[in-house]
Amino acid sequence: MKKSEITCPFSEARTNKGFGEMDDQNDPVTMLLRHKDVRKGAHDWKTFQSGATPGRIVIPSEVNIRTTRQIPFEVDPPQHKSFRDILDPWFKRPLEEEYQAKLTAQISVLVDEVLALDSVDVISEFALKLQSRALTLLLNTAYDKSDLWISWGTHVFRSEGEALDGDKAAILYDYIDAEIDKAIANPGADLYSVLLASEVDGKKLTKEEVKGVMILTFAGGRDTVINAVSNSLAYLADNPKSLERLREEPEIRNRAIEELIRYYAPLTQMGRVVTEDTTVCEHAIKADTRISLVWAAANRDEKVFENANEVVLDRKMNPHLSFGFGTHNCLGATHARAIMKVLVEVLTAKVQSMEIISAEENIEELGEFKRKVGFHALQMKFNKK
Amino acid sequence: MAKITFITSDNETITLEGTSGSVMALAVDNGVKGIDGDCGGVCSCATCHVHVLPEHVAKTGEASEIETDMLELDDNANEFSRLCCQLEISEALDGVVLRVAK
């Protein structure tokens, strides 16, 4: 099996009963696996709530490591819309030419760096740097801020593997508190200042609300972008003709990016708290328990995707759920798509081929399921065009 | 060459001409308000939702099953809903009028 492949551990459960089960720190989760059920669950925000105890909809649960509500994703409608209305224009900035030009400059420098080396660990020396540097554009802050964020490693809530680390989370919270205080003292054109000056439903955002947005921006776009970038690089290395094809057929690049995002599903699942007794696939689910929307399982549903377990680089119909669905669809999706677009442009311009030297898989343990989500380490060699 | 008319939620009427590609791409390239086309046209984001004016439905034909499933969960959807990334520009579309859902 190629190192870049990710099999779907949910196939049997998805076909036979439609749901799975896992325990998460004594707060069990019923996992929705079918494309239709996941989409319906994501749409039905009244039955499947996001605005529960902060940290509870995340799996593994972060209830024990934070009390700050992450905004907008732990807020339900109608208030959710008020926050999205102020955040959406800011998070759509990656569509602007000037933004993409800066991103292209950053990624070009990074690709030149790795081309000059014998080999690199794509996780710590490429994807983490790329994500942290690109985040300075999303926040509109100084480039050198990324040095500190790179030093934090690939996950802001975990030291190694899956275990949540309260001390590590505290570093991020203290950092954000200090940055908010700086922005209060010296307002600028960065996201902190923009949020502090914004009003939602006629009221200025509180420091706690600003912090909630910033934690989400740091945590939500970190290992997800790292997984998307590194899995895609592994795919292009394993399938040399694909890079050649992207070079020669620029018109398929957008489809290829959406397909890589479908196949790799950088975030496996997201939870919700059930507000009333209900059923999924004839399975009873009690109020105040949790379900999860398993994007990764829905993305491999053979009822929707032909050859679901293959990367079809020019797949035309691709209703994948990697960025979620409905009300809470990913706020950072525009930024993530811009990163992937620029990455493909720079790679096709500068890189002839890539080789995987060694790989250490990152496997999530989800009750009866084990899913590879990416790599802890991925040593690769980049060859110049 | 097909003439395609969009009516935005502000009741602005924009008529554009195209020869190939999707109606979504035409709208995005010309900055039609309410058509975002986030996914670039692969039927994954539903940010290109339009209502075909009833008298023009024959020009666009019917939505595929995947498209219908996507629209089924949209609060604004009705029997005239389409995702315009799934409408390919051709002579057959000439004169069509689309009301932007968002």
Coordinates of C-alpha atoms in Angstrom, one line a residue:
Chain A
M1 CA 0.0 0.0 0.0
K2 CA 1.3 3.5 -0.9
K3 CA 2.2 5.6 2.1
S4 CA -0.2 8.4 1.0
E5 CA -3.2 6.1 1.0
I6 CA -5.9 6.4 3.7
T7 CA -8.4 3.6 3.9
C8 CA -11.8 4.1 5.4
P9 CA -12.3 2.3 8.7
F10 CA -16.1 3.1 8.7
S11 CA -17.2 1.2 5.5
E12 CA -18.7 -1.8 7.2
A13 CA -20.5 0.1 10.0
R14 CA -21.7 2.7 7.5
T15 CA -23.2 0.1 5.2
N16 CA -24.6 -2.3 7.9
K17 CA -26.0 0.0 10.5
G18 CA -25.2 3.6 9.7
F19 CA -23.6 4.6 13.0
G20 CA -20.7 3.8 15.2
E21 CA -20.0 4.4 18.9
M22 CA -17.1 5.5 20.9
D23 CA -16.4 6.6 24.5
D24 CA -14.6 9.9 25.0
Q25 CA -13.6 10.6 28.6
N26 CA -16.8 8.9 30.0
D27 CA -19.0 11.1 27.7
P28 CA -19.9 8.6 24.9
V29 CA -20.5 9.6 21.3
T30 CA -22.9 8.1 18.7
M31 CA -21.1 8.6 15.3
L32 CA -23.2 9.4 12.2
L33 CA -21.5 7.8 9.2
R34 CA -23.8 8.1 6.1
H35 CA -23.5 11.1 3.8
K36 CA -27.2 11.9 4.0
D37 CA -27.4 11.5 7.8
V38 CA -24.3 13.7 8.4
R39 CA -25.7 16.4 6.1
K40 CA -29.1 16.3 7.8
G41 CA -27.5 16.3 11.3
A42 CA -25.4 19.3 10.4
H43 CA -28.5 21.1 9.1
D44 CA -30.7 20.4 12.1
W45 CA -29.0 22.8 14.6
K46 CA -32.1 22.7 16.9
T47 CA -31.8 19.0 17.6
F48 CA -28.1 18.8 17.4
Q49 CA -26.7 21.8 19.3
S50 CA -23.4 23.6 19.0
G51 CA -24.0 26.1 21.9
A52 CA -23.5 23.5 24.6
T53 CA -20.9 23.6 27.5
P54 CA -17.7 25.1 25.9
G55 CA -15.5 22.3 24.7
R56 CA -18.1 19.6 24.7
I57 CA -18.8 19.4 21.0
V58 CA -15.2 18.8 20.3
I59 CA -13.9 15.2 20.2
P60 CA -11.8 14.5 22.3
S61 CA -13.8 16.8 24.6
E62 CA -12.0 20.0 25.8
V63 CA -14.4 20.5 28.7
N64 CA -11.5 19.9 31.1
I65 CA -9.1 22.3 29.5
R66 CA -11.1 25.4 28.7
T67 CA -14.1 27.5 29.8
T68 CA -13.9 30.1 27.0
R69 CA -16.6 29.6 24.4
Q70 CA -15.1 29.3 20.9
I71 CA -17.0 31.7 18.5
P72 CA -18.8 31.4 16.2
F73 CA -18.7 27.6 16.2
E74 CA -20.0 27.0 19.7
V75 CA -22.9 29.5 19.2
D76 CA -26.3 28.6 17.7
P77 CA -28.6 30.6 15.5
P78 CA -29.8 33.3 15.6
Q79 CA -26.8 34.8 17.5
H80 CA -24.5 32.7 15.3
K81 CA -25.5 34.7 12.2
S82 CA -24.7 38.0 13.9
F83 CA -21.1 36.8 14.6
R84 CA -20.7 35.3 11.1
D85 CA -21.9 38.6 9.5
I86 CA -18.9 40.4 11.0
L87 CA -16.4 37.5 10.5
D88 CA -17.3 36.4 7.0
P89 CA -16.0 39.4 5.1
W90 CA -12.7 39.3 7.0
F91 CA -12.3 35.5 6.4
K92 CA -13.1 36.0 2.7
R93 CA -10.0 38.3 2.3
P94 CA -8.0 35.3 0.9
L95 CA -9.9 35.8 -2.4
E96 CA -8.2 39.2 -2.9
E97 CA -5.3 39.4 -5.3
E98 CA -3.0 41.2 -2.9
Y99 CA -3.5 38.5 -0.3
Q100 CA -2.8 35.7 -2.7
A101 CA 0.3 37.5 -3.9
K102 CA 1.7 37.6 -0.4
L103 CA 0.8 34.0 0.1
T104 CA 2.5 33.1 -3.1
A105 CA 5.7 34.9 -2.0
Q106 CA 5.6 33.0 1.4
I107 CA 5.1 29.6 -0.2
S108 CA 7.7 30.3 -2.9
V109 CA 10.4 31.0 -0.3
L110 CA 9.5 27.9 1.6
V111 CA 9.6 25.6 -1.5
D112 CA 12.9 27.1 -2.5
E113 CA 14.2 26.3 1.0
V114 CA 13.2 22.6 0.8
L115 CA 14.5 22.3 -2.7
A116 CA 17.9 23.3 -1.4
L117 CA 18.0 20.5 1.2
D118 CA 18.7 16.8 0.8
S119 CA 15.5 15.9 2.6
V120 CA 13.0 17.5 5.0
D121 CA 10.4 16.5 7.5
V122 CA 7.3 17.8 5.7
I123 CA 5.3 18.1 9.0
S124 CA 7.7 20.2 11.1
E125 CA 9.8 21.9 8.4
F126 CA 7.2 22.5 5.7
A127 CA 3.5 22.2 6.7
L128 CA 3.8 23.7 10.2
K129 CA 5.9 26.7 8.9
L130 CA 3.5 27.2 5.9
Q131 CA 0.5 27.2 8.2
S132 CA 2.0 29.5 10.8
R133 CA 3.3 32.0 8.3
A134 CA 0.0 32.0 6.4
L135 CA -1.8 32.7 9.6
T136 CA 0.0 36.1 9.9
L137 CA -1.9 37.0 6.6
L138 CA -5.2 35.8 8.0
L139 CA -4.7 37.8 11.2
N140 CA -3.0 40.7 9.4
T141 CA -0.2 40.7 11.9
A142 CA 3.6 40.9 11.6
Y143 CA 5.4 38.0 9.8
D144 CA 7.8 37.4 12.6
K145 CA 5.0 36.5 15.0
S146 CA 5.0 33.1 13.2
D147 CA 8.3 32.1 14.8
L148 CA 6.7 31.7 18.2
W149 CA 3.7 29.8 16.8
I150 CA 6.0 27.4 14.9
S151 CA 7.8 26.7 18.2
W152 CA 4.5 25.5 19.7
G153 CA 4.4 22.5 17.4
T154 CA 1.6 21.1 15.3
H155 CA -1.2 21.1 17.8
V156 CA -2.0 23.9 20.2
F157 CA -3.9 21.7 22.6
R158 CA -1.8 18.5 22.5
S159 CA 1.8 17.8 23.2
E160 CA 2.1 14.4 21.5
G161 CA -0.5 12.1 20.1
E162 CA -4.1 12.5 21.1
A163 CA -3.9 13.4 24.8
L164 CA -5.1 16.9 25.6
D165 CA -2.6 19.0 27.5
G166 CA -4.0 21.7 29.8
D167 CA -0.6 23.4 30.4
K168 CA -0.1 23.6 26.6
A169 CA -3.5 25.1 26.1
A170 CA -2.8 27.7 28.8
I171 CA 0.2 28.9 26.8
L172 CA -2.1 29.8 23.9
Y173 CA -4.7 31.4 26.2
D174 CA -2.1 33.6 28.0
Y175 CA -0.7 34.6 24.7
I176 CA -4.1 35.6 23.3
D177 CA -4.9 37.5 26.5
A178 CA -1.7 39.5 26.1
E179 CA -2.2 40.2 22.4
I180 CA -5.8 41.4 23.1
D181 CA -4.4 43.8 25.8
K182 CA -1.8 45.1 23.3
A183 CA -4.5 45.7 20.8
I184 CA -6.6 47.6 23.3
A185 CA -3.6 49.8 24.2
N186 CA -2.6 50.3 20.5
P187 CA -5.3 49.5 18.1
G188 CA -4.1 48.6 14.6
A189 CA -5.4 46.9 11.4
D190 CA -5.1 43.3 12.8
L191 CA -7.9 40.9 13.6
Y192 CA -7.7 41.5 17.3
S193 CA -8.3 45.3 16.8
V194 CA -11.0 44.7 14.2
L195 CA -12.9 42.4 16.6
L196 CA -12.5 44.8 19.6
A197 CA -14.0 47.6 17.5
S198 CA -16.9 45.4 16.2
E199 CA -20.4 45.3 17.5
V200 CA -22.7 42.3 17.5
D201 CA -26.5 42.9 18.0
G202 CA -25.7 46.5 19.0
K203 CA -23.1 45.6 21.6
K204 CA -19.3 45.8 21.5
L205 CA -17.6 42.4 21.7
T206 CA -16.2 41.6 25.1
K207 CA -12.6 40.6 25.7
E208 CA -13.9 37.0 26.4
E209 CA -15.7 36.9 23.1
V210 CA -12.7 38.2 21.2
K211 CA -10.6 35.5 22.9
G212 CA -13.2 32.9 21.8
V213 CA -12.8 33.9 18.2
M214 CA -9.0 34.0 18.4
I215 CA -8.7 30.6 20.1
L216 CA -10.9 29.1 17.3
T217 CA -8.8 30.8 14.6
F218 CA -5.6 29.4 16.1
A219 CA -6.9 25.9 17.0
G220 CA -9.3 25.2 14.1
G221 CA -6.9 25.9 11.3
R222 CA -3.8 24.3 12.6
D223 CA -3.5 20.5 12.4
T224 CA -6.3 20.6 9.7
V225 CA -4.2 22.7 7.3
I226 CA -1.1 20.7 8.3
N227 CA -2.9 17.4 7.4
A228 CA -4.3 18.8 4.1
V229 CA -0.9 20.1 3.0
S230 CA 1.2 17.1 4.1
N231 CA -1.3 14.4 2.8
S232 CA -1.5 16.2 -0.5
L233 CA 2.3 16.3 -0.8
A234 CA 2.5 12.6 0.0
Y235 CA -0.1 11.9 -2.7
L236 CA 1.8 13.9 -5.3
A237 CA 5.0 12.1 -4.4
D238 CA 3.4 8.7 -4.6
N239 CA 1.8 9.5 -7.9
P240 CA 4.4 11.3 -10.0
K241 CA 2.1 11.6 -13.0
S242 CA -0.4 13.6 -11.0
L243 CA 2.0 16.5 -10.6
E244 CA 2.8 16.4 -14.3
R245 CA -1.0 16.4 -15.0
L246 CA -1.6 19.4 -12.8
R247 CA 1.3 21.2 -14.6
E248 CA -0.1 20.5 -18.0
E249 CA -3.8 20.8 -17.2
P250 CA -4.3 23.9 -15.0
E251 CA -8.0 23.7 -15.7
I252 CA -8.4 20.6 -13.5
R253 CA -6.4 22.1 -10.5
N254 CA -9.5 23.3 -8.6
R255 CA -11.2 19.9 -9.0
A256 CA -8.0 18.2 -7.9
I257 CA -7.8 20.3 -4.7
E258 CA -11.4 19.6 -3.8
E259 CA -10.8 15.9 -4.4
L260 CA -7.7 15.8 -2.2
I261 CA -9.7 17.6 0.5
R262 CA -12.5 15.0 0.1
Y263 CA -10.2 12.0 0.2
Y264 CA -8.1 13.1 3.1
A265 CA -10.8 14.8 5.2
P266 CA -8.3 16.7 7.4
L267 CA -10.8 16.8 10.3
T268 CA -12.4 13.4 11.0
Q269 CA -15.5 14.5 12.9
M270 CA -17.2 17.2 14.9
G271 CA -19.7 16.6 17.7
R272 CA -23.0 18.0 18.7
V273 CA -25.1 17.8 21.9
V274 CA -28.6 16.3 21.4
T275 CA -31.3 18.6 22.8
E276 CA -34.2 16.1 22.7
D277 CA -34.7 12.3 22.5
T278 CA -34.3 11.4 18.8
T279 CA -33.2 8.5 16.5
V280 CA -30.6 8.1 13.8
C281 CA -30.8 4.9 11.6
E282 CA -33.5 3.6 14.0
H283 CA -31.0 3.9 16.9
A284 CA -32.4 5.8 19.9
I285 CA -30.3 8.8 21.0
K286 CA -31.1 10.4 24.4
A287 CA -31.3 14.1 25.1
D288 CA -28.1 15.6 26.6
T289 CA -25.9 12.9 25.0
R290 CA -23.5 13.5 22.1
I291 CA -23.5 12.6 18.4
S292 CA -20.7 13.2 16.0
L293 CA -20.9 14.1 12.3
V294 CA -18.1 12.0 10.8
W295 CA -17.1 14.0 7.7
A296 CA -14.4 11.4 6.8
A297 CA -17.0 8.6 6.7
A298 CA -19.5 10.6 4.7
N299 CA -16.8 11.5 2.2
R300 CA -16.3 7.8 1.4
D301 CA -20.1 6.9 1.1
E302 CA -20.3 4.8 -2.1
K303 CA -23.9 5.7 -2.5
V304 CA -22.8 9.2 -3.4
F305 CA -19.2 8.9 -4.7
E306 CA -18.2 6.5 -7.4
N307 CA -14.9 4.9 -6.7
A308 CA -15.1 6.5 -3.3
N309 CA -11.8 5.1 -2.0
E310 CA -9.8 6.4 -4.9
V311 CA -8.4 9.8 -5.6
V312 CA -10.1 10.8 -8.9
L313 CA -8.1 13.9 -9.6
D314 CA -10.6 15.5 -12.0
R315 CA -13.8 14.4 -10.1
K316 CA -16.5 16.7 -11.3
M317 CA -19.4 16.1 -8.9
N318 CA -17.9 16.2 -5.4
P319 CA -20.3 17.0 -2.6
H320 CA -17.7 16.4 0.1
L321 CA -18.2 17.5 3.7
S322 CA -14.6 18.2 4.6
F323 CA -15.5 21.8 5.4
G324 CA -18.7 20.7 7.2
F325 CA -22.1 21.6 6.0
G326 CA -24.8 24.1 6.6
T327 CA -24.9 26.8 9.3
H328 CA -21.5 26.0 10.8
N329 CA -19.5 25.4 7.6
C330 CA -15.9 26.1 8.0
L331 CA -15.1 29.8 8.5
G332 CA -11.5 29.2 7.4
A333 CA -12.3 27.3 4.2
T334 CA -11.5 30.3 1.9
H335 CA -8.1 30.6 3.5
A336 CA -7.5 26.9 3.3
R337 CA -8.5 26.7 -0.3
A338 CA -6.3 29.7 -1.1
I339 CA -3.3 27.9 0.5
M340 CA -4.0 24.7 -1.5
K341 CA -4.4 26.7 -4.7
V342 CA -1.1 28.6 -4.3
L343 CA 0.7 25.5 -3.1
V344 CA -0.3 23.7 -6.3
E345 CA 0.8 26.7 -8.4
V346 CA 4.2 27.0 -6.8
L347 CA 4.8 23.2 -6.9
T348 CA 4.0 22.9 -10.5
A349 CA 6.2 25.9 -11.3
K350 CA 9.3 24.8 -9.3
V351 CA 9.2 21.1 -8.5
Q352 CA 9.9 18.3 -10.9
S353 CA 9.1 15.4 -8.5
M354 CA 9.0 14.4 -4.8
E355 CA 9.9 11.2 -3.0
I356 CA 8.8 9.9 0.3
I357 CA 11.8 8.6 2.3
S358 CA 10.1 7.6 5.5
A359 CA 6.7 8.2 7.2
E360 CA 5.3 7.9 10.7
E361 CA 1.5 7.6 10.5
N362 CA -0.8 9.6 12.8
I363 CA -3.6 7.2 13.7
E364 CA -6.7 8.3 15.6
E365 CA -8.3 5.8 18.0
L366 CA -12.0 6.2 17.9
G367 CA -13.6 3.4 19.8
E368 CA -13.9 0.4 17.5
F369 CA -12.4 2.5 14.6
K370 CA -8.8 3.4 13.9
R371 CA -8.4 6.1 11.3
K372 CA -5.2 7.5 9.8
V373 CA -5.6 11.2 9.6
G374 CA -2.1 12.1 8.4
F375 CA 1.5 11.8 9.7
H376 CA 3.5 12.6 12.8
A377 CA 6.6 12.7 10.6
L378 CA 7.0 12.6 6.9
Q379 CA 10.6 12.7 5.5
M380 CA 10.6 13.7 1.8
K381 CA 13.0 14.8 -0.9
F382 CA 12.0 17.6 -3.3
N383 CA 13.6 17.6 -6.8
K384 CA 14.0 20.9 -8.8
K385 CA 12.3 21.4 -12.1
Chain B
M1 CA -23.2 32.6 -27.4
A2 CA -25.9 32.7 -24.6
K3 CA -27.3 35.7 -22.8
I4 CA -27.9 35.0 -19.1
T5 CA -29.7 37.4 -16.8
F6 CA -29.3 37.4 -13.0
I7 CA -31.6 39.3 -10.7
T8 CA -29.9 39.9 -7.3
S9 CA -31.6 40.2 -3.9
D10 CA -31.3 44.0 -4.3
N11 CA -33.4 43.6 -7.5
E12 CA -30.5 44.6 -9.7
T13 CA -30.6 43.0 -13.1
I14 CA -27.4 41.9 -14.7
T15 CA -27.2 40.4 -18.2
L16 CA -24.0 38.6 -19.2
E17 CA -22.9 36.8 -22.3
G18 CA -20.9 33.5 -22.3
T19 CA -20.0 30.8 -24.7
S20 CA -18.7 28.0 -22.4
G21 CA -18.0 27.0 -18.8
S22 CA -20.5 27.1 -16.0
V23 CA -23.0 29.8 -15.2
M24 CA -21.5 30.0 -11.7
A25 CA -18.1 30.9 -13.1
L26 CA -19.6 33.5 -15.4
A27 CA -21.4 35.1 -12.3
V28 CA -18.3 35.0 -10.1
D29 CA -16.0 36.5 -12.8
N30 CA -18.5 39.3 -13.2
G31 CA -19.1 39.9 -9.5
V32 CA -22.8 39.0 -9.3
K33 CA -23.8 39.6 -5.7
G34 CA -24.9 36.5 -3.8
I35 CA -23.0 34.0 -6.0
D36 CA -19.8 33.0 -4.2
G37 CA -18.9 29.6 -5.8
D38 CA -16.6 28.8 -2.9
C39 CA -15.8 25.2 -4.1
G40 CA -15.1 26.3 -7.7
G41 CA -18.0 24.3 -9.2
V42 CA -17.9 20.7 -7.9
C43 CA -21.3 20.8 -6.2
S44 CA -19.9 20.9 -2.6
C45 CA -20.7 24.3 -1.1
A46 CA -24.1 25.4 -2.3
T47 CA -23.0 29.0 -2.5
C48 CA -24.3 29.4 -6.1
H49 CA -28.0 28.8 -5.5
V50 CA -30.4 30.4 -8.0
H51 CA -34.1 30.2 -8.7
V52 CA -34.9 29.7 -12.4
L53 CA -37.8 31.9 -13.5
P54 CA -40.7 29.4 -14.1
E55 CA -41.0 30.3 -17.8
H56 CA -37.4 29.4 -18.3
V57 CA -37.2 26.0 -16.6
A58 CA -37.3 24.2 -20.0
K59 CA -33.9 25.8 -20.9
T60 CA -32.1 24.6 -17.8
G61 CA -33.6 21.1 -17.4
E62 CA -33.8 19.3 -14.0
A63 CA -31.3 19.1 -11.2
S64 CA -29.4 15.8 -10.7
E65 CA -30.0 13.7 -7.5
I66 CA -26.9 15.0 -5.8
E67 CA -27.8 18.6 -6.5
T68 CA -31.4 18.0 -5.3
D69 CA -30.2 16.4 -2.1
M70 CA -28.0 19.5 -1.5
L71 CA -30.8 21.9 -2.2
E72 CA -33.3 19.9 -0.1
L73 CA -31.6 21.2 3.1
D74 CA -31.5 24.8 2.0
D75 CA -34.1 27.0 3.7
N76 CA -34.6 29.1 0.5
A77 CA -35.0 26.1 -1.8
N78 CA -38.1 25.5 -3.9
E79 CA -39.0 23.6 -7.1
F80 CA -37.2 26.2 -9.2
S81 CA -33.9 25.9 -7.3
R82 CA -30.6 25.1 -9.1
L83 CA -27.0 25.3 -8.2
C84 CA -25.7 27.3 -11.1
C85 CA -22.3 25.5 -11.0
Q86 CA -24.2 22.6 -12.6
L87 CA -25.6 24.8 -15.4
E88 CA -23.3 24.5 -18.4
I89 CA -23.4 27.5 -20.8
S90 CA -24.7 26.6 -24.2
E91 CA -27.0 28.0 -26.9
A92 CA -29.8 26.2 -25.1
L93 CA -29.6 28.6 -22.1
D94 CA -29.9 31.7 -24.2
G95 CA -32.3 34.2 -22.6
V96 CA -32.6 32.4 -19.3
V97 CA -33.4 34.5 -16.2
L98 CA -32.1 33.5 -12.8
R99 CA -33.0 35.0 -9.4
V100 CA -30.1 34.8 -7.0
A101 CA -31.2 33.0 -3.8
K102 CA -28.9 34.8 -1.3

